mmCIF file of C-alpha atoms in Angstrom:
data_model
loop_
_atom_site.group_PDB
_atom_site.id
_atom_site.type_symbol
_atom_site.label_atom_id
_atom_site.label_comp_id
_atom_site.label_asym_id
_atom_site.label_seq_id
_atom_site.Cartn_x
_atom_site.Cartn_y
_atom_site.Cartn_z
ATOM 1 C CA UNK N 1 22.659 -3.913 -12.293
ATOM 2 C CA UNK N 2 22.321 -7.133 -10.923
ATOM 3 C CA UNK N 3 22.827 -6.304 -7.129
ATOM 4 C CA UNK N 4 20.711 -3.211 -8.101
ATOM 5 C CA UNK N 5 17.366 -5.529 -8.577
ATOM 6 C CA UNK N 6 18.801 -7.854 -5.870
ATOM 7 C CA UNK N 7 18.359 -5.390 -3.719
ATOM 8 C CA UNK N 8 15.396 -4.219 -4.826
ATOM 9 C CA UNK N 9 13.500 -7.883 -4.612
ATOM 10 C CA UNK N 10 15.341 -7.812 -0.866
ATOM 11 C CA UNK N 11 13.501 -5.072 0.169
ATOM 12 C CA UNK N 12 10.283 -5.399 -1.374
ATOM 13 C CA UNK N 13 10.374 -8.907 0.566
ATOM 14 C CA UNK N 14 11.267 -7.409 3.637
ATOM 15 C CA UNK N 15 8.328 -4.805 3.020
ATOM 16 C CA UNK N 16 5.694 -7.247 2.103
ATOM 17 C CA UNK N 17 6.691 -9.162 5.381
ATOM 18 C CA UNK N 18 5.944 -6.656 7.319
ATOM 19 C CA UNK N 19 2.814 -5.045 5.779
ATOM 20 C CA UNK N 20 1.420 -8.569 5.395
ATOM 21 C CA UNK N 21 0.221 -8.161 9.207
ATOM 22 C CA UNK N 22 -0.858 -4.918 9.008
ATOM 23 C CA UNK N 23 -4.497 -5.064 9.024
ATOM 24 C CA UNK N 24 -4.950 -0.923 7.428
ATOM 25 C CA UNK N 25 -2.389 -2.007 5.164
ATOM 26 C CA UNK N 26 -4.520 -5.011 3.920
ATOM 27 C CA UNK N 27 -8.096 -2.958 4.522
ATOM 28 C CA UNK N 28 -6.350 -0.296 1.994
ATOM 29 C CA UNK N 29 -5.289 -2.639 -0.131
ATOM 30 C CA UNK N 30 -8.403 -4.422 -0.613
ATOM 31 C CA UNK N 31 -10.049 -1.646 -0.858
ATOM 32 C CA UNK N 32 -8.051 -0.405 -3.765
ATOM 33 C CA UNK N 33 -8.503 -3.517 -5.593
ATOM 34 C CA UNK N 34 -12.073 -3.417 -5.016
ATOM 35 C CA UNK N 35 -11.888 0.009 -6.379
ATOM 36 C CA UNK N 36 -10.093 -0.494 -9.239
ATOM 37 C CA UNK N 37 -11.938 -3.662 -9.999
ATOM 38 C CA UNK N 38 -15.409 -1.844 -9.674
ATOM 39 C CA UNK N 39 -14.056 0.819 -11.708
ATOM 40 C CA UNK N 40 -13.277 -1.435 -14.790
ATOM 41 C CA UNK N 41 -16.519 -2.949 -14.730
ATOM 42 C CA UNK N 42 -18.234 0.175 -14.867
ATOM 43 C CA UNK N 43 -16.631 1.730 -17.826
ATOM 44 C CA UNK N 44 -16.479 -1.854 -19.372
ATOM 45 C CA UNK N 45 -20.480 -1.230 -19.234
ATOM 46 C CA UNK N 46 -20.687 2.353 -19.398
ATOM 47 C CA UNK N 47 -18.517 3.464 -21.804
ATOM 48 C CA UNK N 48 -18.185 0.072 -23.883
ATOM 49 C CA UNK N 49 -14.768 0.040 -23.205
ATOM 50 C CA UNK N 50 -12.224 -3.301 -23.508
ATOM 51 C CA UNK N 51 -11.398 -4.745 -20.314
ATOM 52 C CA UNK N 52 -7.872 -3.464 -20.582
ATOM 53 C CA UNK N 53 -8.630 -0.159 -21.519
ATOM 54 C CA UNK N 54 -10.870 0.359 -18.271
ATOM 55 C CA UNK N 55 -8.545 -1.011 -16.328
ATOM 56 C CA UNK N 56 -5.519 1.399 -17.795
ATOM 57 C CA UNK N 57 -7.920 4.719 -17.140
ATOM 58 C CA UNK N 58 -8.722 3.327 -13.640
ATOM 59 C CA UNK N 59 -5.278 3.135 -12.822
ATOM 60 C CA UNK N 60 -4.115 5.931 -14.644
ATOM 61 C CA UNK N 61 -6.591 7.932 -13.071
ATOM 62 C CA UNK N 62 -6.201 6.949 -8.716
ATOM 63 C CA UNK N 63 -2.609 7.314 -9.667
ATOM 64 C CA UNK N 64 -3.539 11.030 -10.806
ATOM 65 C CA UNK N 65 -1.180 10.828 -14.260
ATOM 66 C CA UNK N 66 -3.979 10.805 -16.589
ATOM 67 C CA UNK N 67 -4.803 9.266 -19.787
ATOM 68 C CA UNK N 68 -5.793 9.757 -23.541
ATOM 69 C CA UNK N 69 -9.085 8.080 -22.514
ATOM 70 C CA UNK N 70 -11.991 10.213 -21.116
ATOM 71 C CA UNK N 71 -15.535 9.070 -20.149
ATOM 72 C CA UNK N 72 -18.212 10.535 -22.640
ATOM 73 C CA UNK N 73 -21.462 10.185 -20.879
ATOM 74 C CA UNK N 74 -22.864 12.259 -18.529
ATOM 75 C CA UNK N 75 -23.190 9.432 -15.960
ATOM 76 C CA UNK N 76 -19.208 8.272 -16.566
ATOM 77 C CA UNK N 77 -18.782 11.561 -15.889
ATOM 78 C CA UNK N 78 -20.513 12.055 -12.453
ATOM 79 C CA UNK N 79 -19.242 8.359 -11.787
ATOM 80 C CA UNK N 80 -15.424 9.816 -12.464
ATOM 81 C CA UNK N 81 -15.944 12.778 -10.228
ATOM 82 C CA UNK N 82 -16.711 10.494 -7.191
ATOM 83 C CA UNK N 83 -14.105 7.600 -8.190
ATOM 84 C CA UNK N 84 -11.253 9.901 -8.665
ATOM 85 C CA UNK N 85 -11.640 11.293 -4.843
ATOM 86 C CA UNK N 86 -11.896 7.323 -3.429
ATOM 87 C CA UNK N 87 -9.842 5.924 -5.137
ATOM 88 C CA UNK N 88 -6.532 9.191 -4.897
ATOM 89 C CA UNK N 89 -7.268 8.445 -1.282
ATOM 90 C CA UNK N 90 -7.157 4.520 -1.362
ATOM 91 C CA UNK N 91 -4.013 4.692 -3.924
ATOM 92 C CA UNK N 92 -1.927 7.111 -1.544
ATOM 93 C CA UNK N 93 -2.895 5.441 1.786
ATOM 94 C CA UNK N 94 -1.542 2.096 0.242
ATOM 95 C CA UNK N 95 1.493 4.303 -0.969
ATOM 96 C CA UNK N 96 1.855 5.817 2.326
ATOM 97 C CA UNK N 97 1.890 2.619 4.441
ATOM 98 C CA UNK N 98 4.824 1.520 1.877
ATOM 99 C CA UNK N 99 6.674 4.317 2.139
ATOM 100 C CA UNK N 100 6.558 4.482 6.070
ATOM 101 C CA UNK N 101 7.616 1.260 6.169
ATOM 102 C CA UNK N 102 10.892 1.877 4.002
ATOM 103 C CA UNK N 103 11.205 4.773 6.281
ATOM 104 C CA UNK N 104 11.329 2.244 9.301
ATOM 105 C CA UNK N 105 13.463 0.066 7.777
ATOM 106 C CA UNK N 106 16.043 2.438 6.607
ATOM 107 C CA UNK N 107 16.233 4.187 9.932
ATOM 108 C CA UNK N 108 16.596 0.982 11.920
ATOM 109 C CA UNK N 109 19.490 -0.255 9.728
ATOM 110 C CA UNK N 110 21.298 2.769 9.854
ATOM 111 C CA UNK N 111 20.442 2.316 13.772
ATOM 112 C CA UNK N 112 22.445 -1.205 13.366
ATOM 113 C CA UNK N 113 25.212 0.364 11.710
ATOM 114 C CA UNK N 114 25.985 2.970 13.735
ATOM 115 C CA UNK N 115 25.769 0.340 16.872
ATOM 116 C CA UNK N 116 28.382 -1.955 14.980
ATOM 117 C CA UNK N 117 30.858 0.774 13.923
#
């Protein structure tokens, strides 16, 4: 189990070093936390929701698994039409860029193996 999450922190490092000078990497990113921050707010106003709660239905929602929460207002509800198209698209593009780049790094270690066999 150990080695399992050693591993894990390992390549999360490696990922994070090489996304960290990716500049659509970073532009998603910050856009998804601008998103997501924007998001809470508005419900937090809108709907009179706790801080947390917005925050869980923002997240819940980009992620697309849903949640027991749903806006009641007609303008939360025009509001979640438009958020759940921008910010699906910000949440995958972030997980696409990560995904790639475990991708890359898998193929050029197997690359490395294969050389030193």
């Amino acid at each position: 189990m150990l080695s399992l999450i050693v591993h894990a922190l390992g390549l999360a490092r490696s990922i994070y070093g090489a996304l960290k000078h990716d500049d659509d990497f970073l532009a998603l990113l910050v856009s998804l936390v601008i998103c997501l921050s924007g998001g809470t707010v508005f419900y937090t106003l809108a709907e009179g929701w706790p801080w947390l709660d917005a925050l869980y239905f923002c997240v819940m929602t980009v992620a697309t698994i849903g949640s027991d929460l749903s806006p009641a207002t007609p303008v939360a509800k025009v509001f979640t039409m438009v958020y759940l198209f921008t910010g699906v698209g910000l949440f995958y593009g972030v997980v696409f860029k990560i995904l790639v780049q475990i991708v890359q790094r898998n193929s050029i270690a197997n690359a490395i193996k294969g050389v030193h066999k």
